[in-house]
Short mmCIF file of C-alpha atoms in Angstrom, two decimals:
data_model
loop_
_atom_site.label_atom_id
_atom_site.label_comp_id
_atom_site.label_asym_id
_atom_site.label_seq_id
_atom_site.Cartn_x
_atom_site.Cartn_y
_atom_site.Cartn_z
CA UNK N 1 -65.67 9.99 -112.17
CA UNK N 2 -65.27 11.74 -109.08
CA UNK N 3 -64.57 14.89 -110.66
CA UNK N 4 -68.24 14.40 -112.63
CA UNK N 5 -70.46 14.32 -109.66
CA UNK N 6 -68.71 17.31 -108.07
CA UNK N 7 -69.33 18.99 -111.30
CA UNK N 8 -72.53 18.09 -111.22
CA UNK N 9 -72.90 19.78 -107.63
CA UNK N 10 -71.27 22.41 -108.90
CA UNK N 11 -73.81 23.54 -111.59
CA UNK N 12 -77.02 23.26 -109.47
CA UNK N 13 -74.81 25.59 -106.78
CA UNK N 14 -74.63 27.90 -110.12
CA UNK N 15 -78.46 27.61 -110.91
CA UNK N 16 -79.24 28.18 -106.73
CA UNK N 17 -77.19 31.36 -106.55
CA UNK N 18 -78.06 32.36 -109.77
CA UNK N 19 -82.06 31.78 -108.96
CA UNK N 20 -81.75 33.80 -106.06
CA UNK N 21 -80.22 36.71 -107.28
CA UNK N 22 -82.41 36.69 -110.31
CA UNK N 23 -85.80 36.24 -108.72
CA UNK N 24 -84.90 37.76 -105.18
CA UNK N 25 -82.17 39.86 -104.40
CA UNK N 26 -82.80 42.01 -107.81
CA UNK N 27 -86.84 42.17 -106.91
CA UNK N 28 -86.40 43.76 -104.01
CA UNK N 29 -86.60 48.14 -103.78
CA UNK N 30 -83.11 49.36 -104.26
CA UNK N 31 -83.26 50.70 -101.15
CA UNK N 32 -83.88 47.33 -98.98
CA UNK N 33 -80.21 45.82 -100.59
CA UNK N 34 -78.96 47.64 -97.84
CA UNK N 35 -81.16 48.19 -94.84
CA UNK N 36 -79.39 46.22 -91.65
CA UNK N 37 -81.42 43.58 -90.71
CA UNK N 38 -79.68 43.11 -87.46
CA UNK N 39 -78.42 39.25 -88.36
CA UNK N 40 -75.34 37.41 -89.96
CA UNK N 41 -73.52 40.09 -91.99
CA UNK N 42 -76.58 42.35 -91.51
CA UNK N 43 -77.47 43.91 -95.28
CA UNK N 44 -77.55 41.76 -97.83
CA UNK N 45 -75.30 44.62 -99.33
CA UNK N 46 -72.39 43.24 -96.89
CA UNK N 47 -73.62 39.64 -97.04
CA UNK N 48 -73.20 39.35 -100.67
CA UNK N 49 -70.41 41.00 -100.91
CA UNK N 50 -68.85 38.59 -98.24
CA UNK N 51 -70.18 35.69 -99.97
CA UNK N 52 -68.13 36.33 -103.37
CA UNK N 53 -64.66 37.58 -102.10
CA UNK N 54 -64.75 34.17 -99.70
CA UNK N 55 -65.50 32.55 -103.45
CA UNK N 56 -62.71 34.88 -104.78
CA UNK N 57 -60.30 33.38 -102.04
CA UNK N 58 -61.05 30.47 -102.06
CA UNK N 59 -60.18 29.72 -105.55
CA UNK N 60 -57.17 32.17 -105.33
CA UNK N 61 -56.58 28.95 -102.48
CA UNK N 62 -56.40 26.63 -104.78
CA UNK N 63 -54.19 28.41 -107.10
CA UNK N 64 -52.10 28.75 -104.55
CA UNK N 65 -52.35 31.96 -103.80
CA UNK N 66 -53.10 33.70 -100.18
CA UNK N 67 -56.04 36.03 -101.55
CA UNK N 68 -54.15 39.75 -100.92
CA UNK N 69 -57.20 41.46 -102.36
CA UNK N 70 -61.10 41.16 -102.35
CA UNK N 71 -63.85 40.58 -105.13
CA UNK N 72 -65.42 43.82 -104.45
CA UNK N 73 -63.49 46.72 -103.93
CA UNK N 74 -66.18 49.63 -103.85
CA UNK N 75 -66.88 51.13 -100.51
CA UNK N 76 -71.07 51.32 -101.33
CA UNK N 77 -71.41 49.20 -103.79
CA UNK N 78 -74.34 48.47 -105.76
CA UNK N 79 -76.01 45.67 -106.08
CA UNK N 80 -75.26 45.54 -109.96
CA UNK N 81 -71.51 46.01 -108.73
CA UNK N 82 -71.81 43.27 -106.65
CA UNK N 83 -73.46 41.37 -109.03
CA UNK N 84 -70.81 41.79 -111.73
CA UNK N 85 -68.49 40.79 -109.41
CA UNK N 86 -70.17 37.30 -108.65
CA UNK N 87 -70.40 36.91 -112.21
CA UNK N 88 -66.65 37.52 -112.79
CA UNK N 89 -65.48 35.28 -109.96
CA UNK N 90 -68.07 32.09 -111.03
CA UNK N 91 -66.70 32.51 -114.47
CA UNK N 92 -63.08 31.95 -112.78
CA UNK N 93 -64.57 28.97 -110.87
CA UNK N 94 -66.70 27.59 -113.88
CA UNK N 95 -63.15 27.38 -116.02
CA UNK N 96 -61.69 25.58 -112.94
CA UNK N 97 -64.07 23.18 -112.56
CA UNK N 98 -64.23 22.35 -116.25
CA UNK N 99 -60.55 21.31 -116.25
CA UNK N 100 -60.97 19.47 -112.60
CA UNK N 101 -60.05 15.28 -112.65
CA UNK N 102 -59.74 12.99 -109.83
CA UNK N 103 -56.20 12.98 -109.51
CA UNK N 104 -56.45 16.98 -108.87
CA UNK N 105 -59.24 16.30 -106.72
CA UNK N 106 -57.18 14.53 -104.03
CA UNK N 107 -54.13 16.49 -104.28
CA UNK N 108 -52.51 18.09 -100.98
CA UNK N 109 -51.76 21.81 -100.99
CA UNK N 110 -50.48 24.39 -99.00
CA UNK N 111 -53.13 27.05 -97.15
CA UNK N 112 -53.45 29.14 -94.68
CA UNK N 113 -57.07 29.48 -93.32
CA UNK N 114 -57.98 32.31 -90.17
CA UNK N 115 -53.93 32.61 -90.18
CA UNK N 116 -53.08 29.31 -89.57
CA UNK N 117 -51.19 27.11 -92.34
CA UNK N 118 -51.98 23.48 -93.14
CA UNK N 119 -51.69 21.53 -96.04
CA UNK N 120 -54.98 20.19 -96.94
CA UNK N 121 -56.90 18.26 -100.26
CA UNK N 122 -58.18 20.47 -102.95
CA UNK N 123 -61.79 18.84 -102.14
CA UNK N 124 -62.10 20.22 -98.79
CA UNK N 125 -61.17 24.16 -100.46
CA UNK N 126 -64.06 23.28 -103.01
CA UNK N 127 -66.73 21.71 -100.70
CA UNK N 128 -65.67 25.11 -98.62
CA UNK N 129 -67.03 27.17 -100.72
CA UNK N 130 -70.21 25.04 -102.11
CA UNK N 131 -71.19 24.96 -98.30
CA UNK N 132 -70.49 28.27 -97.59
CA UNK N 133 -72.56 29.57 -100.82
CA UNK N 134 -75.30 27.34 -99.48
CA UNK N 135 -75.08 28.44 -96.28
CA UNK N 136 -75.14 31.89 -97.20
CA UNK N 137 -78.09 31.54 -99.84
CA UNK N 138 -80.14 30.55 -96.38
CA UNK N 139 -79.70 33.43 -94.77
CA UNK N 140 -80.03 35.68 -97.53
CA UNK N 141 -83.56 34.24 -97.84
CA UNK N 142 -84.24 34.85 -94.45
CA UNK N 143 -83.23 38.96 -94.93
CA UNK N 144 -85.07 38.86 -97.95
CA UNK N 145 -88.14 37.18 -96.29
CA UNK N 146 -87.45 39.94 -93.38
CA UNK N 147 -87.23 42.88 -96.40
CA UNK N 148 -90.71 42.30 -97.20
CA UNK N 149 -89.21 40.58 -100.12
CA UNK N 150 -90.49 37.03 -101.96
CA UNK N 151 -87.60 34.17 -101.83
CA UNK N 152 -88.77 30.59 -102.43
CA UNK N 153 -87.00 27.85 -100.65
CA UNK N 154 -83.61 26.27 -102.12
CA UNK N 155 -84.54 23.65 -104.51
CA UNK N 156 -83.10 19.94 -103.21
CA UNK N 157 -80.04 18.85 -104.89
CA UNK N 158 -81.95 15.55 -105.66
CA UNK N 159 -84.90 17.52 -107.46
CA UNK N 160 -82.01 19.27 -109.31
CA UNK N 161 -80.88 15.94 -110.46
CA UNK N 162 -84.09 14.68 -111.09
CA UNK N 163 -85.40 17.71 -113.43
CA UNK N 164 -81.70 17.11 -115.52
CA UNK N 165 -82.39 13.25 -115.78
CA UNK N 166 -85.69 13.65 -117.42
CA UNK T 1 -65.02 -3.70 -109.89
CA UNK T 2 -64.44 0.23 -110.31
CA UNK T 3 -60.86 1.21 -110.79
CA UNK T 4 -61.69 3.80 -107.94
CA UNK T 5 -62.81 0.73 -105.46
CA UNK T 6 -60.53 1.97 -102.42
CA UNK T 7 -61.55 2.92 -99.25
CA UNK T 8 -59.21 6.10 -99.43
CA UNK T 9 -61.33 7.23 -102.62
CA UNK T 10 -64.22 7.90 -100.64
CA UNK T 11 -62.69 9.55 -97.99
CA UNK T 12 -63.62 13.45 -98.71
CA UNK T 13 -67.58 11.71 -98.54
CA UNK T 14 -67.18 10.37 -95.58
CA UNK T 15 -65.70 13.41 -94.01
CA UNK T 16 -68.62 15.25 -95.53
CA UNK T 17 -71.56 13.29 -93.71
CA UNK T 18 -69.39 13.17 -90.65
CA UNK T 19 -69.48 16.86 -90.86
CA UNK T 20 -73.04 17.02 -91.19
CA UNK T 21 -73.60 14.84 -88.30
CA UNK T 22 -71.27 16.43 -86.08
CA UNK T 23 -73.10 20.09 -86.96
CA UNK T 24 -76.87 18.82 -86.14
CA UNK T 25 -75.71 17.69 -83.01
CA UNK T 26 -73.45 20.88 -82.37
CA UNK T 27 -76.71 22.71 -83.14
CA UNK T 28 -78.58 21.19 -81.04
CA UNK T 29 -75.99 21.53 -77.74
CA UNK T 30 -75.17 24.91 -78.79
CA UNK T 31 -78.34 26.58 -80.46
CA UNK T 32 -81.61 24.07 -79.35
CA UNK T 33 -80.77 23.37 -75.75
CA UNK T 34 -80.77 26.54 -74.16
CA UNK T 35 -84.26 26.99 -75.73
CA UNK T 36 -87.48 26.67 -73.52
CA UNK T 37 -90.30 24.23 -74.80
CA UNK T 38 -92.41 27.26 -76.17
CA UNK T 39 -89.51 29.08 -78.05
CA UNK T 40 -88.66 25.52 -79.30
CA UNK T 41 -92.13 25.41 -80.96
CA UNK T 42 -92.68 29.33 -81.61
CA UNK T 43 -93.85 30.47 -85.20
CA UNK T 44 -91.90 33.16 -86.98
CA UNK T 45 -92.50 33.87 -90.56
CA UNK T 46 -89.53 32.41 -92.40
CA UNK T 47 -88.19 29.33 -92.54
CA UNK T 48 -90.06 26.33 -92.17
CA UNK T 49 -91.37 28.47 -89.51
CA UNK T 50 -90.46 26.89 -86.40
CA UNK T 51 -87.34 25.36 -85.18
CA UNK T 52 -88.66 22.38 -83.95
CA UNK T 53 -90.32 21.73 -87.86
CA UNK T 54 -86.47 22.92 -89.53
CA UNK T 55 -85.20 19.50 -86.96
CA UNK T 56 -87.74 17.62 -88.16
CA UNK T 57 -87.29 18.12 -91.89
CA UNK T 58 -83.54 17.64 -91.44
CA UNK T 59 -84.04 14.43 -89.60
CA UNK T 60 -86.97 13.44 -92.29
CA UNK T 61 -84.36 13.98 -95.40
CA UNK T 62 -81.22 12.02 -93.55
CA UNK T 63 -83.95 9.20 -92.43
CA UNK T 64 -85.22 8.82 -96.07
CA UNK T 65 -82.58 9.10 -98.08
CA UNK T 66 -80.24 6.43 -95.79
CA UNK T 67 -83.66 4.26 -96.38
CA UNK T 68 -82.82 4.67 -100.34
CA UNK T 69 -79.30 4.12 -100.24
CA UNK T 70 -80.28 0.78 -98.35
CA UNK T 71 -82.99 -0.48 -100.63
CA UNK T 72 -85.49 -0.19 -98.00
CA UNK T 73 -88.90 -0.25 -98.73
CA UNK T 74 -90.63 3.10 -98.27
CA UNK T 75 -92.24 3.88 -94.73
CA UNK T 76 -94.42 6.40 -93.20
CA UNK T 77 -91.88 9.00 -91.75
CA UNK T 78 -92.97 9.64 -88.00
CA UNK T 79 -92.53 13.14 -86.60
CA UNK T 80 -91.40 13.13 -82.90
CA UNK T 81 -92.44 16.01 -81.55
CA UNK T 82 -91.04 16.24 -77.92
CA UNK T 83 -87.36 17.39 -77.60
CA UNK T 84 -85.77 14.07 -76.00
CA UNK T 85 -87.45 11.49 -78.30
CA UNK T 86 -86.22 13.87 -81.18
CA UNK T 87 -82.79 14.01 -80.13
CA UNK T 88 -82.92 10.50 -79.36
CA UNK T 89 -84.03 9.65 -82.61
CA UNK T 90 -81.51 12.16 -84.70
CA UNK T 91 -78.89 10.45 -82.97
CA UNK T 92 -80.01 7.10 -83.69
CA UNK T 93 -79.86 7.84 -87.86
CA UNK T 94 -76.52 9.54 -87.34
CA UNK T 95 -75.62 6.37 -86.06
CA UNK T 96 -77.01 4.33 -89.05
CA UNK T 97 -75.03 6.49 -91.36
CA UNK T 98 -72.29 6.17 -89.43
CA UNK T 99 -72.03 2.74 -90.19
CA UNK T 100 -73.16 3.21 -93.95
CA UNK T 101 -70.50 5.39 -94.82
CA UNK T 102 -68.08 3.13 -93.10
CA UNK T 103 -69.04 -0.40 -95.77
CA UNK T 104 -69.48 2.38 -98.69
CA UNK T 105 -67.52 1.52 -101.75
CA UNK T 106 -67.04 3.19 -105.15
CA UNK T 107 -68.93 0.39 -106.44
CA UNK T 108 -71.89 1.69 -104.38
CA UNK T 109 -71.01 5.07 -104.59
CA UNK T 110 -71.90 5.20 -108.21
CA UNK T 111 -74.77 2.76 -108.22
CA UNK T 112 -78.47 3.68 -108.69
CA UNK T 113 -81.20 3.60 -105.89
CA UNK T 114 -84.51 3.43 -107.50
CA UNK T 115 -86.93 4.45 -105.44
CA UNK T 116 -90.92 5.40 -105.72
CA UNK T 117 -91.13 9.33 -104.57
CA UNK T 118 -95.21 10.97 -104.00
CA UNK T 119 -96.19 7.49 -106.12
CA UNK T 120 -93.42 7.92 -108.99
CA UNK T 121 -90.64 5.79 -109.55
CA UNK T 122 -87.76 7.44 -109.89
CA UNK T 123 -83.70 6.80 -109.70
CA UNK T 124 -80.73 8.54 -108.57
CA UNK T 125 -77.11 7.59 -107.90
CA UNK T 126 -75.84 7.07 -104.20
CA UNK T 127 -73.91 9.64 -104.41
CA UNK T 128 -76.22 12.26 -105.39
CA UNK T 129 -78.99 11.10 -102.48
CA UNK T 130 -75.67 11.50 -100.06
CA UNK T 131 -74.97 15.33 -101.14
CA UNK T 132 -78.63 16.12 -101.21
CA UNK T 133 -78.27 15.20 -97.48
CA UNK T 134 -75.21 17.48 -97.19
CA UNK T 135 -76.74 20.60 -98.41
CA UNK T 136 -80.10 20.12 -97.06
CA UNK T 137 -78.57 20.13 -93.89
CA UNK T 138 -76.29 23.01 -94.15
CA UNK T 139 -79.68 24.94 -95.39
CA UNK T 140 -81.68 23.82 -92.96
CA UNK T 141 -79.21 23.80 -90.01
CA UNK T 142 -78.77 27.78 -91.04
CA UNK T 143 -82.58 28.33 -90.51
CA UNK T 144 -82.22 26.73 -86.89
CA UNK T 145 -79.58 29.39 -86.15
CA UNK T 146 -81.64 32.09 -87.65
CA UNK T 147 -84.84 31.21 -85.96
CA UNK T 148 -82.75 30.96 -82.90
CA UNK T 149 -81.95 34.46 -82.72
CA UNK T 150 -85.19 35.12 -83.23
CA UNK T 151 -86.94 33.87 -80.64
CA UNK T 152 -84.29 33.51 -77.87
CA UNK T 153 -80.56 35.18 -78.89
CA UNK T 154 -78.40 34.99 -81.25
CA UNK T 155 -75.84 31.69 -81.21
CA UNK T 156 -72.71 32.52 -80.24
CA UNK T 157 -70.59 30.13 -83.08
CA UNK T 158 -70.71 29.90 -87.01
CA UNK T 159 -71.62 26.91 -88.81
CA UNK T 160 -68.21 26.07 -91.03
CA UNK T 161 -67.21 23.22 -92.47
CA UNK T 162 -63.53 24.31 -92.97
CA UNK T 163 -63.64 24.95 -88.60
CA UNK T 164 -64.45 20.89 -88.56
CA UNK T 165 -61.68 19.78 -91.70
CA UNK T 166 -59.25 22.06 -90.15
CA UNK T 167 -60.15 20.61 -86.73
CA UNK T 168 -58.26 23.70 -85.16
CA UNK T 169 -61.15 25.30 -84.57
CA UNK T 170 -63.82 22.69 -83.57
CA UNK T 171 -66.20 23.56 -80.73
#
């Protein structure tokens, strides 16, 4: 039962990243992807590209595997590179989710997080990345909002669940 | 009685709203205090546009939904506007959840809350009024930092949740 709600959060994190690359990131000029805009990661170039090799290792985490390469590997890439990318790595996380229970949910393994090792619940490697795509999707509204560019606000996880009880 | 009705079940929730907690009021040492009155209050054009109305929305959605999740009738949400009664009153509702999250059961962790939103009844499971409180505050607490830079410097710490699970790295 457990396992359903965090599926649940799971999808509208889908839908929110997917929103704002569809309606935001790939509006904007070419050019503007990667302009610095002097906060967090600074281009949304780099910014994305952080966000999905953190998804990449964190699921390589829970595999049990110390992530020994990234998501993206171009120097420049494009934002369709990066994009293809993202899409690879959900696809990963959408399969793992799908076979997630409660039992797995709870279960201790082994990481090693900013070099330190610790043995930790699987939940706390998934709500990792959920809050770190959510925190991301923030501030790439704010460089998109700085870029001249249109990014509505986050929709609520509660009008998410709302809209999909109707 | 749910087969999952054990405290230990519930454990990774509890974490998660402690988390949340512990990050406003990080913000606010780190990030709000240092900021004069006027840059407190200072338009900029993203966001909710000021710091001091990303707080208050933050404060609104953990005061309303805890109000839900209790079966409290719906009251009229009043915004404090100066600094101390604010961070007065945030620490009050971290308080009252707090002590929620420490009677929650699996029982009540699946329930629904009904609830009448802008004049519509509507319902949603505890559980998904406690995440909406997660993630609205992770948004939210990122447009503090943002605005931050903006109109004072740049804070010197990132908001992670693995920094406060890890608890090796906790400021």
């Amino acid at each position: 039962m457990i396992a359903d709600a965090i599926r649940s959060l799971f999808e509208y994190q889908i839908q929110e990243d997917r929103r704002l690359w569809d309606e935001a990131i790939m509006a904007l000029p070419e050019p503007a992807f990667k302009i610095d805009t002097g906060y967090s990661w600074g281009s949304l170039q780099r910014e994305c590209a952080h966000v999905v090799d953190v998804m990449h290792a964190s699921l390589e985490r829970l595999h049990g595997i110390k992530a020994a390469t990234v998501a993206v590997t171009m120097d420049d890439p494009t934002r369709e590179q990066i994009r293809a990318a993202w899409d690879r790595v959900e696809a990963s996380w959408t399969r793992y989710m799908a076979a997630l229970d409660d039992r797995q949910f709870s279960r201790e393994i082994e990481i090693v997080y900013r070099d330190t090792a610790m043995k930790t619940p699987v939940w706390q490697t998934i709500f990792h990345f959920l809050n770190h795509n959510t925190l991301h999707r923030a501030e790439m509204r704010q460089m998109i909002a700085a870029l001249g560019g249109s990014a509505g606000p986050d929709r609520s996880f509660s009008a998410h669940c709302l809209e999909h009880s109707e | 009685m749910n087969p999952l009705n054990r405290a230990a079940d519930l454990d990774f929730a509890r974490k998660l709203i402690e988390h949340c907690c512990w990050e406003d009021e990080r913000v606010w040492r780190l990030a709000i205090a240092p900021l004069t009155d006027e840059q407190f209050a200072r338009a900029v054009q993203f966001g909710l546009g000021t710091i001091q109305r990303e707080c208050a929305h933050i404060m609104e959605t953990e005061w309303t939904n805890l109000r839900r999740l209790r079966g409290e009738t719906s009251a009229i949400w009043e915004l404090p506007l100066e600094r101390t009664v604010m961070q007065a009153g945030w620490r009050a509702i971290h308080a009252d959840w707090a002590a929620y999250m420490g009677e929650l059961d699996a029982d009540r962790f699946f329930a629904d809350c009904a609830f009448t939103d802008g004049g519509r009844a509507v319902k949603l499971k505890a559980w998904q009024l406690i995440f909406d409180v997660i993630y609205q505050g992770t948004t939210h607490r990122s447009g503090i930092m943002r605005i931050a830079a903006e109109v004072h410097e740049a804070p010197q710490f990132d908001l992670s949740l693995m920094q406060f699970l890890s608890g090796v790295f906790r400021q």
